[in-house]
mmCIF file of C-alpha atoms and ligand atoms in Angstrom:
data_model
loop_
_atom_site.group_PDB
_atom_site.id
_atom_site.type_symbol
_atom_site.label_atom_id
_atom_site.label_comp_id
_atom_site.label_asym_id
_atom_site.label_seq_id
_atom_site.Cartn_x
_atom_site.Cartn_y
_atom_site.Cartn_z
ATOM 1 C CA UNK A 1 0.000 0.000 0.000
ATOM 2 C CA UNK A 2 1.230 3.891 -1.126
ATOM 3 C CA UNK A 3 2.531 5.936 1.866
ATOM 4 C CA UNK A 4 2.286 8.809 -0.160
ATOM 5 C CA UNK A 5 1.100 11.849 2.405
ATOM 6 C CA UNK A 6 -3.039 12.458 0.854
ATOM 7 C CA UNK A 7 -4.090 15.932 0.748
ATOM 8 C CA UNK A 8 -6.966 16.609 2.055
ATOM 9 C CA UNK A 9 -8.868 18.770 -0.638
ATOM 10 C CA UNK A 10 -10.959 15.994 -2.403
ATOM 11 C CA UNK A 11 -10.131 15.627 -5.951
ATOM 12 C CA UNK A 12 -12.764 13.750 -6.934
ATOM 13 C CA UNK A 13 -15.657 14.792 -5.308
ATOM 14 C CA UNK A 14 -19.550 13.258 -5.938
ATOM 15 C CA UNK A 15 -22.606 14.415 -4.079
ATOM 16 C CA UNK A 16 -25.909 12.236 -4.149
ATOM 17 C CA UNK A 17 -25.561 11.606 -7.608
ATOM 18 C CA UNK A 18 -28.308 9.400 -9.123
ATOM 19 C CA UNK A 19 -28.679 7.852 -12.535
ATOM 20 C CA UNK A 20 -31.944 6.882 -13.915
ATOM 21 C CA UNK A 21 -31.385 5.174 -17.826
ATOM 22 C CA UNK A 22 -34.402 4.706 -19.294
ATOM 23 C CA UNK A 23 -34.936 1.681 -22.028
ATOM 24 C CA UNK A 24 -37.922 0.866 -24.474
ATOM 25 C CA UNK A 25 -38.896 -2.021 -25.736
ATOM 26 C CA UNK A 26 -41.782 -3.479 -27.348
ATOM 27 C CA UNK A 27 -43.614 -4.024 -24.236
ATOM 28 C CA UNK A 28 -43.219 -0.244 -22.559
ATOM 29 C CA UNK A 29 -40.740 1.485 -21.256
ATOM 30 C CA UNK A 30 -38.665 0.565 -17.979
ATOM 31 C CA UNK A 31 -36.627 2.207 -15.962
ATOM 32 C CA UNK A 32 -33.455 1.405 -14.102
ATOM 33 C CA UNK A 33 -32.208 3.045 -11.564
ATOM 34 C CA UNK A 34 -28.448 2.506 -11.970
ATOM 35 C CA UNK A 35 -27.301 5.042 -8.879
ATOM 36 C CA UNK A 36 -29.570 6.276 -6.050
ATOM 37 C CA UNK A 37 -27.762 9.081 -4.447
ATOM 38 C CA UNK A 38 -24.471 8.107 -3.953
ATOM 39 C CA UNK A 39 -21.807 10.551 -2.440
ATOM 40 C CA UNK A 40 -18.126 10.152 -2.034
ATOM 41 C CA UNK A 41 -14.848 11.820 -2.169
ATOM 42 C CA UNK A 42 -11.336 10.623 -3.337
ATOM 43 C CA UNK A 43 -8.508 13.120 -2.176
ATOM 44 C CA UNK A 44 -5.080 13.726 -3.616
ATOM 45 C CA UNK A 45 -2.319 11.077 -3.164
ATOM 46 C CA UNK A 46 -5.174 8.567 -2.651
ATOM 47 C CA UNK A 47 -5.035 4.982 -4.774
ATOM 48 C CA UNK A 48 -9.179 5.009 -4.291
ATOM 49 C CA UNK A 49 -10.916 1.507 -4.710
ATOM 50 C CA UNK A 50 -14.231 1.521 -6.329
ATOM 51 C CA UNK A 51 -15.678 -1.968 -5.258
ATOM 52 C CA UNK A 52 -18.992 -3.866 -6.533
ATOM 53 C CA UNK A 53 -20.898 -6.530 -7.996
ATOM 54 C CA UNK A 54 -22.203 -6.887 -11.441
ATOM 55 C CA UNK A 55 -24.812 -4.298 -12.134
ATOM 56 C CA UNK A 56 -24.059 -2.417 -8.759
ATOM 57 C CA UNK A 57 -23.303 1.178 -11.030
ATOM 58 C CA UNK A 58 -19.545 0.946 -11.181
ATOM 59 C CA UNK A 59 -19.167 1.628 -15.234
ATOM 60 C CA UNK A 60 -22.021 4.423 -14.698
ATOM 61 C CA UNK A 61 -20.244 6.263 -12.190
ATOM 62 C CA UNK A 62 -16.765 6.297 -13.620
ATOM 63 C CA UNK A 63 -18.749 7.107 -17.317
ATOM 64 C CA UNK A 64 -20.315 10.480 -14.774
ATOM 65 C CA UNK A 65 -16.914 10.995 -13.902
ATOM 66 C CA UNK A 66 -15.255 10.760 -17.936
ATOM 67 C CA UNK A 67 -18.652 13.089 -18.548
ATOM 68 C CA UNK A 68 -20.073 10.543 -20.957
ATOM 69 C CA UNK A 69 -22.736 10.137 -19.170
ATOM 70 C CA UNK A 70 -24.998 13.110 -17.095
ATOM 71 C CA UNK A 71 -26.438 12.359 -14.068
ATOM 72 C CA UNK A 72 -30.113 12.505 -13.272
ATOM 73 C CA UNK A 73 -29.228 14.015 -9.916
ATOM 74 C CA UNK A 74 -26.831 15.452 -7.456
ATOM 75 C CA UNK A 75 -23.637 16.528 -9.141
ATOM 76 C CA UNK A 76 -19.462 15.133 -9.576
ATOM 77 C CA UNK A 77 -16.866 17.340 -9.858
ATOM 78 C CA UNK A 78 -13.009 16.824 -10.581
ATOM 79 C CA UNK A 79 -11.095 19.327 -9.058
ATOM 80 C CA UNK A 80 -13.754 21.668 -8.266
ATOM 81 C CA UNK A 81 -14.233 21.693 -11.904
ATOM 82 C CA UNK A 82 -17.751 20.067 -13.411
ATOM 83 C CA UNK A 83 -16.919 16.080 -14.618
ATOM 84 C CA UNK A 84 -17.203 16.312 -18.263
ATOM 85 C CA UNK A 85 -15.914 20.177 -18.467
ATOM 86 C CA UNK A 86 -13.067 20.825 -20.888
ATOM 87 C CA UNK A 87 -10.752 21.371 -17.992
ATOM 88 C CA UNK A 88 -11.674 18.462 -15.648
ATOM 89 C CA UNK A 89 -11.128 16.069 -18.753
ATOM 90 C CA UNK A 90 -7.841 17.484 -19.375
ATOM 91 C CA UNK A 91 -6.784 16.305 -16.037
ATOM 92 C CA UNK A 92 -7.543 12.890 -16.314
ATOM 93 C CA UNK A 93 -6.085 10.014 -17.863
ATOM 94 C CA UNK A 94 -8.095 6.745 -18.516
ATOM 95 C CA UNK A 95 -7.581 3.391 -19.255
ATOM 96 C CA UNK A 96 -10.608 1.474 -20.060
ATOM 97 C CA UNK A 97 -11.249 -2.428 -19.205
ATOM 98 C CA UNK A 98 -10.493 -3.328 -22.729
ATOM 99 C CA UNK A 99 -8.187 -0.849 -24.599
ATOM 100 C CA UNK A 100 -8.304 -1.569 -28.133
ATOM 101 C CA UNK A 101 -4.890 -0.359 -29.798
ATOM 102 C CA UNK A 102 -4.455 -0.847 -33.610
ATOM 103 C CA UNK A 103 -2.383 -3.931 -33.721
ATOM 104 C CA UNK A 104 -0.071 -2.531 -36.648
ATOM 105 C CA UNK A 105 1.289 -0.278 -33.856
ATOM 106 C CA UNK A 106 4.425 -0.237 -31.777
ATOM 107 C CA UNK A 107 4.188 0.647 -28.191
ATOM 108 C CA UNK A 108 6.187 3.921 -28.687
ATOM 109 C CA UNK A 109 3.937 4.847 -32.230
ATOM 110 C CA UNK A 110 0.459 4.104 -30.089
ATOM 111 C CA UNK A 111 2.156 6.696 -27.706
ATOM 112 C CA UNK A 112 2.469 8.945 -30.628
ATOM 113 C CA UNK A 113 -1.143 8.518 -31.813
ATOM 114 C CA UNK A 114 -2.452 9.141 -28.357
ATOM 115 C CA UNK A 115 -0.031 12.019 -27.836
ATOM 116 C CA UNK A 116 -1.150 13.606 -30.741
ATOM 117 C CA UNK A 117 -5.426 12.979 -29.624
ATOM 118 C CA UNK A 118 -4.195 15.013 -26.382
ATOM 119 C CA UNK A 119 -2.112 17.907 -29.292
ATOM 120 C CA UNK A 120 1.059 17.288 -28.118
ATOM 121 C CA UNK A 121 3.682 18.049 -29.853
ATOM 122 C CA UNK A 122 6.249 15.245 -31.430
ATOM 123 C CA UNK A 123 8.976 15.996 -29.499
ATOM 124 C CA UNK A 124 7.027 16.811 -26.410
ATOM 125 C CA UNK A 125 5.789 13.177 -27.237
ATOM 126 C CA UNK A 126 9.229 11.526 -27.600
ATOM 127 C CA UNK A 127 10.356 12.987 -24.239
ATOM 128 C CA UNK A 128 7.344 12.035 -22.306
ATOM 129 C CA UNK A 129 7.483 8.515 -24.171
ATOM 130 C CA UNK A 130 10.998 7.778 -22.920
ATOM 131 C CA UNK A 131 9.860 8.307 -19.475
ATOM 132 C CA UNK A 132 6.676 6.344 -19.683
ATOM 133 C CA UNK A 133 8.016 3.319 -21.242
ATOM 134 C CA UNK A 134 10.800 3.450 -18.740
ATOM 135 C CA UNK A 135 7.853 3.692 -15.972
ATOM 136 C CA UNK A 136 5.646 0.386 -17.197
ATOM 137 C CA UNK A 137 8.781 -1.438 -18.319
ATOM 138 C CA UNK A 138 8.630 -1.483 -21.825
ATOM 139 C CA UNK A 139 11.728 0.556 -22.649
ATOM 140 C CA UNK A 140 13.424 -2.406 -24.598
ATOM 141 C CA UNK A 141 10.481 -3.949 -26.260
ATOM 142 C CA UNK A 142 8.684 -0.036 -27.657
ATOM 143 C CA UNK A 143 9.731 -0.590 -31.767
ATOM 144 C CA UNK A 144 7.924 -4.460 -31.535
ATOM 145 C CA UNK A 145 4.566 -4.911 -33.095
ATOM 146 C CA UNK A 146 2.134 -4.745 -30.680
ATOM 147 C CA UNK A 147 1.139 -8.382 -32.152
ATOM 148 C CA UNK A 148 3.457 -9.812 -29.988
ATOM 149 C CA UNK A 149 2.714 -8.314 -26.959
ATOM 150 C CA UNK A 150 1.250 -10.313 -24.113
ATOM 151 C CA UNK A 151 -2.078 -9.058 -22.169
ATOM 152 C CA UNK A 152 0.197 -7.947 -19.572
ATOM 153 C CA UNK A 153 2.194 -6.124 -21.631
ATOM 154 C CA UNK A 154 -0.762 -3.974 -23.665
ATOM 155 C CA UNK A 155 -2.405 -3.734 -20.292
ATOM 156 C CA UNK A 156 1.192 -1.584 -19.550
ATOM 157 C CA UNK A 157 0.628 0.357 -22.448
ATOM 158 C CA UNK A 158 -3.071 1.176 -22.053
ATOM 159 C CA UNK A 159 -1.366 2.659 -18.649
ATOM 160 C CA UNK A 160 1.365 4.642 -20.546
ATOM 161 C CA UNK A 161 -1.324 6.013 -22.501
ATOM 162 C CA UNK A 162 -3.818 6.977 -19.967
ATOM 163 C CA UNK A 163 -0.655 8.883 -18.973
ATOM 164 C CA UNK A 164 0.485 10.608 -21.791
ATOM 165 C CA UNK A 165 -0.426 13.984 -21.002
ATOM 166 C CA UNK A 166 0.499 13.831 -17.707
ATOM 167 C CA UNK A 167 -2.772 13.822 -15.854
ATOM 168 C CA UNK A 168 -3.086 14.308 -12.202
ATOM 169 C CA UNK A 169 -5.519 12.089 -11.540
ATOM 170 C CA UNK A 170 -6.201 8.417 -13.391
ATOM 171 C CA UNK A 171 -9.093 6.248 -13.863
ATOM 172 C CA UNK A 172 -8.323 2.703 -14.166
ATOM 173 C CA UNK A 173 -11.404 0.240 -15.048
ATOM 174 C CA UNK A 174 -10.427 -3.345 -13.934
ATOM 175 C CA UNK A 175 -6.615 -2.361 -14.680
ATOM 176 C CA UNK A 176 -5.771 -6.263 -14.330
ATOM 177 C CA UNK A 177 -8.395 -8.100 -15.455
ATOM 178 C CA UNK A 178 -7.677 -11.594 -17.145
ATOM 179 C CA UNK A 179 -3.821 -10.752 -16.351
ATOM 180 C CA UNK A 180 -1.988 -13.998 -14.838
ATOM 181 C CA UNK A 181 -0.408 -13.397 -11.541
ATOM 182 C CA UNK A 182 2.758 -11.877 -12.712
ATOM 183 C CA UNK A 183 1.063 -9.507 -15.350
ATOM 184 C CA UNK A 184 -1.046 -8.419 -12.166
ATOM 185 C CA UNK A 185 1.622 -8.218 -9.698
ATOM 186 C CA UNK A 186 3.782 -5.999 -12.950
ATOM 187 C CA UNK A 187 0.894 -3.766 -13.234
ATOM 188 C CA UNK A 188 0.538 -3.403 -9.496
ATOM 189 C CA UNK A 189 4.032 -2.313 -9.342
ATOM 190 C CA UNK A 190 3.482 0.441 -11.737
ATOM 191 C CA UNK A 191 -0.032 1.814 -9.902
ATOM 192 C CA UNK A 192 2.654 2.068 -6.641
ATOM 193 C CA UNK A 193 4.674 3.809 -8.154
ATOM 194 C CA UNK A 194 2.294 6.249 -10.003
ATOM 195 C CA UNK A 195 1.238 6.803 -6.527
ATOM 196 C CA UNK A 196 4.523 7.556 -4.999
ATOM 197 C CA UNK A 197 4.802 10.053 -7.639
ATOM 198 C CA UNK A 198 2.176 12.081 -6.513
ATOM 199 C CA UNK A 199 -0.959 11.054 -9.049
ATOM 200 C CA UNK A 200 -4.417 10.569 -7.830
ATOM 201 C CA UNK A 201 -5.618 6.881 -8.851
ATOM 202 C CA UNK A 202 -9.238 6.231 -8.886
ATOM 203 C CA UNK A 203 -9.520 2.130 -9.543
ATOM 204 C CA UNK A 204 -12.347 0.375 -10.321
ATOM 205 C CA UNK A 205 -11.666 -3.571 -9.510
ATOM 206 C CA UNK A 206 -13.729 -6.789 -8.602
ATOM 207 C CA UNK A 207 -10.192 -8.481 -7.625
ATOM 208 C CA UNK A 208 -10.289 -7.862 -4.087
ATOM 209 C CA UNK A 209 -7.082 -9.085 -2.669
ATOM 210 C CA UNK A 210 -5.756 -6.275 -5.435
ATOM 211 C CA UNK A 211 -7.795 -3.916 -3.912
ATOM 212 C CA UNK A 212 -6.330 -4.812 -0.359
ATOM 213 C CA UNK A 213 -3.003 -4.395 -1.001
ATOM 214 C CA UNK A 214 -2.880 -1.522 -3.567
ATOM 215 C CA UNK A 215 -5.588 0.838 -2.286
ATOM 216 C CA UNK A 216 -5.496 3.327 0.700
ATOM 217 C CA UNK A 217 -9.675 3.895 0.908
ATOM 218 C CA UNK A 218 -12.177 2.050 -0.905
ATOM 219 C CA UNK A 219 -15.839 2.367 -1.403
ATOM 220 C CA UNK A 220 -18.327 -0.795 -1.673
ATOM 221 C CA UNK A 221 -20.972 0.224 -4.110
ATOM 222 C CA UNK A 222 -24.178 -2.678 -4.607
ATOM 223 C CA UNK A 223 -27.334 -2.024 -5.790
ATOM 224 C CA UNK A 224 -26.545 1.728 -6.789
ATOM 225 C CA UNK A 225 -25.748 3.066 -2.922
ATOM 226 C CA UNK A 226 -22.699 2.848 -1.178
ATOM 227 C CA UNK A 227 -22.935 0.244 1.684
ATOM 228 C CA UNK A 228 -19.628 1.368 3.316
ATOM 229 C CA UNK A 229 -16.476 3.562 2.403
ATOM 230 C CA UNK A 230 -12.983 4.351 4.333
ATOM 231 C CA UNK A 231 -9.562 2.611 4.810
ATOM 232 C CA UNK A 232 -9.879 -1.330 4.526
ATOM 233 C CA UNK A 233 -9.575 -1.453 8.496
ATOM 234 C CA UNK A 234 -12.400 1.158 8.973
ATOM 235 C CA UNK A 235 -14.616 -1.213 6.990
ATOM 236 C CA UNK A 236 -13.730 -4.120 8.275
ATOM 237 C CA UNK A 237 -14.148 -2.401 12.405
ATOM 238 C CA UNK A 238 -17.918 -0.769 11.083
ATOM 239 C CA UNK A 239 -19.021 -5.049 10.593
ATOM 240 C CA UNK A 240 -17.468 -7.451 13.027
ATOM 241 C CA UNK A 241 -15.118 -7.904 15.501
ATOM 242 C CA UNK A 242 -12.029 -9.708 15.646
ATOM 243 C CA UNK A 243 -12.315 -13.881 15.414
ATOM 244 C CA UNK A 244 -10.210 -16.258 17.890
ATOM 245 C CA UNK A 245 -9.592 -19.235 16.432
ATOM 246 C CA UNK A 246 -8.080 -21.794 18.691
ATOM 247 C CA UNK A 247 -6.759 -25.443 18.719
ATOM 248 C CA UNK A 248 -7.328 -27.118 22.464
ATOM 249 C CA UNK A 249 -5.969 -30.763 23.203
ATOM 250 C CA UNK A 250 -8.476 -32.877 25.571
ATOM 251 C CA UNK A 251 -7.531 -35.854 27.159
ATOM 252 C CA UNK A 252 -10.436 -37.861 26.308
ATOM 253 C CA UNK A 253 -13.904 -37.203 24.052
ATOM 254 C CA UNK A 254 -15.909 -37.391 27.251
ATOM 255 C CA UNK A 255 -14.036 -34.082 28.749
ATOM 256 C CA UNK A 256 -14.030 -32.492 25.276
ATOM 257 C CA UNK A 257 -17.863 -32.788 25.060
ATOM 258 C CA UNK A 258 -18.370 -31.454 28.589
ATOM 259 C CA UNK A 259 -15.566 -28.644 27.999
ATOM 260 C CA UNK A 260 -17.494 -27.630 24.630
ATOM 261 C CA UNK A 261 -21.131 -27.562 25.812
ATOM 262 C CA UNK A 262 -20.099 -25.833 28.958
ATOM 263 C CA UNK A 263 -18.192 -23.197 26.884
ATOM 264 C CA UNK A 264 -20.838 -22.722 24.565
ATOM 265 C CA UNK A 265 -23.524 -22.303 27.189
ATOM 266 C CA UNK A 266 -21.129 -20.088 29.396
ATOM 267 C CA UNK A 267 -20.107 -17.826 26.955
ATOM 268 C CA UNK A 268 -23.238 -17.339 24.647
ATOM 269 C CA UNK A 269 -22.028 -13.794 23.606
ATOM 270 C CA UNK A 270 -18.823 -15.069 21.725
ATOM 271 C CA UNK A 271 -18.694 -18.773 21.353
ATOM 272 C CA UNK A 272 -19.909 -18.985 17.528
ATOM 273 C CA UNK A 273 -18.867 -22.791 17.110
ATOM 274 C CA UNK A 274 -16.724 -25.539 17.614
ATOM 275 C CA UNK A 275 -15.429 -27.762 15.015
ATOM 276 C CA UNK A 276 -15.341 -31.092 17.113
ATOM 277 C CA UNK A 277 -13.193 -32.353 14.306
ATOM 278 C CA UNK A 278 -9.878 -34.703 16.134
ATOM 279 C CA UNK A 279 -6.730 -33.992 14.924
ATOM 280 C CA UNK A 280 -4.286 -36.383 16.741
ATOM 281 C CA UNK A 281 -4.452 -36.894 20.103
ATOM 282 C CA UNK A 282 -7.699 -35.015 21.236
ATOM 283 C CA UNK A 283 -7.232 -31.887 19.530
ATOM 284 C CA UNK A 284 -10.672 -29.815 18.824
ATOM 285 C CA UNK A 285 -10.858 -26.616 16.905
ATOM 286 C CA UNK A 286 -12.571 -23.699 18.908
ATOM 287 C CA UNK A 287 -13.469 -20.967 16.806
ATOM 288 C CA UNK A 288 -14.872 -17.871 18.824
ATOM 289 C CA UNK A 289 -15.796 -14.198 17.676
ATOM 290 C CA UNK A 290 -14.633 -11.879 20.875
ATOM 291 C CA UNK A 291 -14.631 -8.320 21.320
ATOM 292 C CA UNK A 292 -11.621 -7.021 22.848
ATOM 293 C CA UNK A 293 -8.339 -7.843 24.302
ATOM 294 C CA UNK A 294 -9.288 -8.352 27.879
ATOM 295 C CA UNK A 295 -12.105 -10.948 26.772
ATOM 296 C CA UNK A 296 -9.695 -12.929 24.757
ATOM 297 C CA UNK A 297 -7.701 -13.157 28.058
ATOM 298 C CA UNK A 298 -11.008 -14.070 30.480
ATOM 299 C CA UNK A 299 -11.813 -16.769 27.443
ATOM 300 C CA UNK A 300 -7.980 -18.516 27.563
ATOM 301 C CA UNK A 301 -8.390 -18.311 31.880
ATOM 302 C CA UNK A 302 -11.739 -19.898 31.454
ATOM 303 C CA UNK A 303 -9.837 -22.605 29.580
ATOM 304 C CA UNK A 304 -6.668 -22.726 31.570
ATOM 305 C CA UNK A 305 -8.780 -23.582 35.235
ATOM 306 C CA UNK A 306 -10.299 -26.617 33.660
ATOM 307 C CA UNK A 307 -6.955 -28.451 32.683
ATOM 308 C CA UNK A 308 -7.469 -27.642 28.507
ATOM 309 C CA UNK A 309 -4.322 -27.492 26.540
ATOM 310 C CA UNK A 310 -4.245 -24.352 24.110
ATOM 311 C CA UNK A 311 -2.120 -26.027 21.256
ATOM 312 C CA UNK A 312 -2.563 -22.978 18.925
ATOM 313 C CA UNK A 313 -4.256 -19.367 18.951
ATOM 314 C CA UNK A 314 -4.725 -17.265 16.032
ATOM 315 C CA UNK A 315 -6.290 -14.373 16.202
ATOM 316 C CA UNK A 316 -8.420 -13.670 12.501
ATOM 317 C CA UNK A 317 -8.554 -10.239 11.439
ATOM 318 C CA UNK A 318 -12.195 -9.806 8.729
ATOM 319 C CA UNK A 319 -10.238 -9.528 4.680
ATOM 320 C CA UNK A 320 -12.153 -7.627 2.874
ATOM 321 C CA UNK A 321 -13.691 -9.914 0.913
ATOM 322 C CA UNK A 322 -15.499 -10.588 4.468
ATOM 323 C CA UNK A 323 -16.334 -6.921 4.777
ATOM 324 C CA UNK A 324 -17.158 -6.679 1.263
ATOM 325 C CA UNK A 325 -19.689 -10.095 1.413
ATOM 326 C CA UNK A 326 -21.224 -9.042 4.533
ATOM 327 C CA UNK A 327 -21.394 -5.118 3.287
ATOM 328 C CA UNK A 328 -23.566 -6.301 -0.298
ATOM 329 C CA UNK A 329 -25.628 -8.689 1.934
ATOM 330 C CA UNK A 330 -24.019 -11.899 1.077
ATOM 331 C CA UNK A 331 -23.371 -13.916 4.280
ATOM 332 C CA UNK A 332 -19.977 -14.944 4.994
ATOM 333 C CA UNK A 333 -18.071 -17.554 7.508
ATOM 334 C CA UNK A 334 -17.545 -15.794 10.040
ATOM 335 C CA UNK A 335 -18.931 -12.003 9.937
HETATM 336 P P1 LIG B 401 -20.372 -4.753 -14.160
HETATM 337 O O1 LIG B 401 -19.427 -5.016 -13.022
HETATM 338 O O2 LIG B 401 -21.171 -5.964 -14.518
HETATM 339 O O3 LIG B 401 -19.728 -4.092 -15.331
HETATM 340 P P2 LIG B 401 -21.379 -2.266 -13.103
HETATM 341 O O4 LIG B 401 -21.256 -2.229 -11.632
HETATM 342 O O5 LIG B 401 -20.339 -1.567 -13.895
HETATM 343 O O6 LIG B 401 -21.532 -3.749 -13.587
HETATM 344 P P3 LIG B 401 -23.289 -0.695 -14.596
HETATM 345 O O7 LIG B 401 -22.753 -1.153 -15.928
HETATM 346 O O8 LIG B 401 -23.028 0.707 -14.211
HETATM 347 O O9 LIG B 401 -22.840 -1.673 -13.427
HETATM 348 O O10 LIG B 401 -24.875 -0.955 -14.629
HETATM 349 C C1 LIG B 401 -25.724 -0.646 -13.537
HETATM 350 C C2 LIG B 401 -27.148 -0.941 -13.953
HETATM 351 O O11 LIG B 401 -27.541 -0.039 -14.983
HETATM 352 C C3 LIG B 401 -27.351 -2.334 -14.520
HETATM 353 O O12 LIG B 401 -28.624 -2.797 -14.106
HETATM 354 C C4 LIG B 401 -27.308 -2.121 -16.024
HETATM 355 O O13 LIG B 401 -28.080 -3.095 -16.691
HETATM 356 C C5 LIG B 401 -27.949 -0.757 -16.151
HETATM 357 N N1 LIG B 401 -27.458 -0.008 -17.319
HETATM 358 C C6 LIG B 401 -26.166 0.332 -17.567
HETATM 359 N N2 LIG B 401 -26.085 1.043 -18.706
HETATM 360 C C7 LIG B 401 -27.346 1.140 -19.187
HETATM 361 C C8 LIG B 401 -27.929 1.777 -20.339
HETATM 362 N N3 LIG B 401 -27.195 2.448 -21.224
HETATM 363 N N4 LIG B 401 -29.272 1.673 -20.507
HETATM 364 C C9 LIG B 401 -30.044 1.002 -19.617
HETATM 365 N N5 LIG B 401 -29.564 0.394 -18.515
HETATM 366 C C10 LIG B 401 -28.230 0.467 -18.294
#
């Protein structure tokens, strides 16, 4: 995760926007309500996750924020500027899920064709080039044809591109998607060290262990609202509590029974189950959810004065992929 320092003037900034599309067909017309009000900020410095489901109103919000599409309410605004207004799009660079580059191209002559949509000039072009190849690693490989370039590798490009008038603040839509683990972990790499550098990264992602690593807030979007938003550990604190999971060693079934009944009955508030499963001599998995500190403590002298071996203790923190199943109403294991 970036330790850039994050400004605290939001950059992108979205107040109760909704989106209504409407659609006809032969039987009438419909209407779907693709965002109901939904309100969040990304500030400079920040790598901001934009997390979802299908059909939750990821693609619509980042199309209010590109100004393709207006929104039926509320407004968005990119550095105080209207989304969609000449100067908020000049500040943004974009790299759609699927970036289709004519494959006659070389990396460095796509730079020059996208250089050129943004009127720069060719040897403002070649400078900025040199740099940006450098940056996604593709310094040796820019005079290939871009037929033999892996998905990693265009996915590197579309990134160069998004980049190639040197916007302050990026919008990546699923920036690894289909990318094998070392295309991901390459393309990770070069988001951390955009960040470093000082851009603003606004990522749209259903990978969540990407999301967890690279991102300093997120925001869980389902069903057009925002269920939660704020640093990965604010999410997680705002749904459960911490989980205990613990191996104990009995010296017979008989005294495991007893031990596990009276533990469930004894501590109703945070015994959640036991796994009576035996591993070796008498072992029984004890999985608890507790509170706090000084309960985990009470729990292990509960155990201690009745003779129970503690063999292991681990103490679970919630991923986010339990925040984020609990947050869009899906249940998880132990949230
Ligand atoms: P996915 O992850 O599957 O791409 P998403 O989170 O990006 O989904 P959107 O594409 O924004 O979701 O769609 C949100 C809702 O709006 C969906 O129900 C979708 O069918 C609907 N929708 C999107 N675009 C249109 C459109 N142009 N006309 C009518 N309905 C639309």
């Amino acid at each position: 995760m970036s330790t850039t320092p994050v400004s605290s003037a939001p950059i992108v900034n979205v107040e109760s926007v909704g989106k209504c599309y409407g659609s006809w067909s032969l039987r009438g017309s419909q209407k779907v309500h693709a965002l109901k009000g939904v309100t969040l900020q990304a500030r400079a410095g920040e790598v901001f996750g934009l997390l979802g489901p299908n059909g939750a109103g990821k693609t619509t919000l980042i199309k209010i924020l590109l100004g393709v599409v207006r929104p039926t309410s509320g407004k968005a605004s990119l550095f105080g500027e209207a989304a969609g207004s000449p100067l908020a799009r000049s500040r943004i660079g974009y790299l759609p899920e699927t970036l289709r580059v004519d494959r006659h191209h070389t990396a460095r002559s796509a730079l020059k064709f996208y250089g050129r949509l943004s009127s720069m000039g060719n040897r403002q072009i070649e400078k900025r080039s040199d740099e940006l190849l450098e940056l996604v690693g593709l310094r040796g490989r820019d005079r290939e044809s871009l037929k033999r370039f892996s998905k990693g590798m265009n996915q590197r490009l579309g990134l160069a591109q998004a980049l190639i008038h040197d916007p302050d603040l990026l919008v990546l839509d699923e920036p690894t998607d289909g990318l094998d683990p070392v295309g991901r972990s390459e393309v990770r790499k070069v988001i951390e060290r955009l960040s470093e550098s000082g851009k603003t990264i606004f990522l749209n992602s259903h990978i969540l262990q990407e999301v967890e690593v690279v991102c300093t807030r997120v925001a869980i979007l389902a069903d057009g609202e925002i269920r939660g938003a704020g640093t990965i550990d604010e999410l997680a604190g705002g749904v459960t509590s911490d989980a205990v999971s613990m191996d104990l060693v009995f010296d017979d079934q008989e005294s495991a029974d007893r031990f596990l009944n009276e533990a469930l009955e004894t501590h109703t508030d945070y015994c959640l189950k036991c796994e009576a499963s035996m591993h070796g001599r008498g072992t029984h998995r004890l999985i608890a959810k507790i509170p706090e500190q000084a309960a985990v403590d009470q729990f292990v002298d509960f155990l201690r004065a009745r003779g129970v071996s503690i063999v292991g203790l681990e103490i679970k923190r919630p991923s986010l992929e339990d925040t984020f199943m609990k947050l869009v109403g899906i249940p998880g294991d132990l949230v």
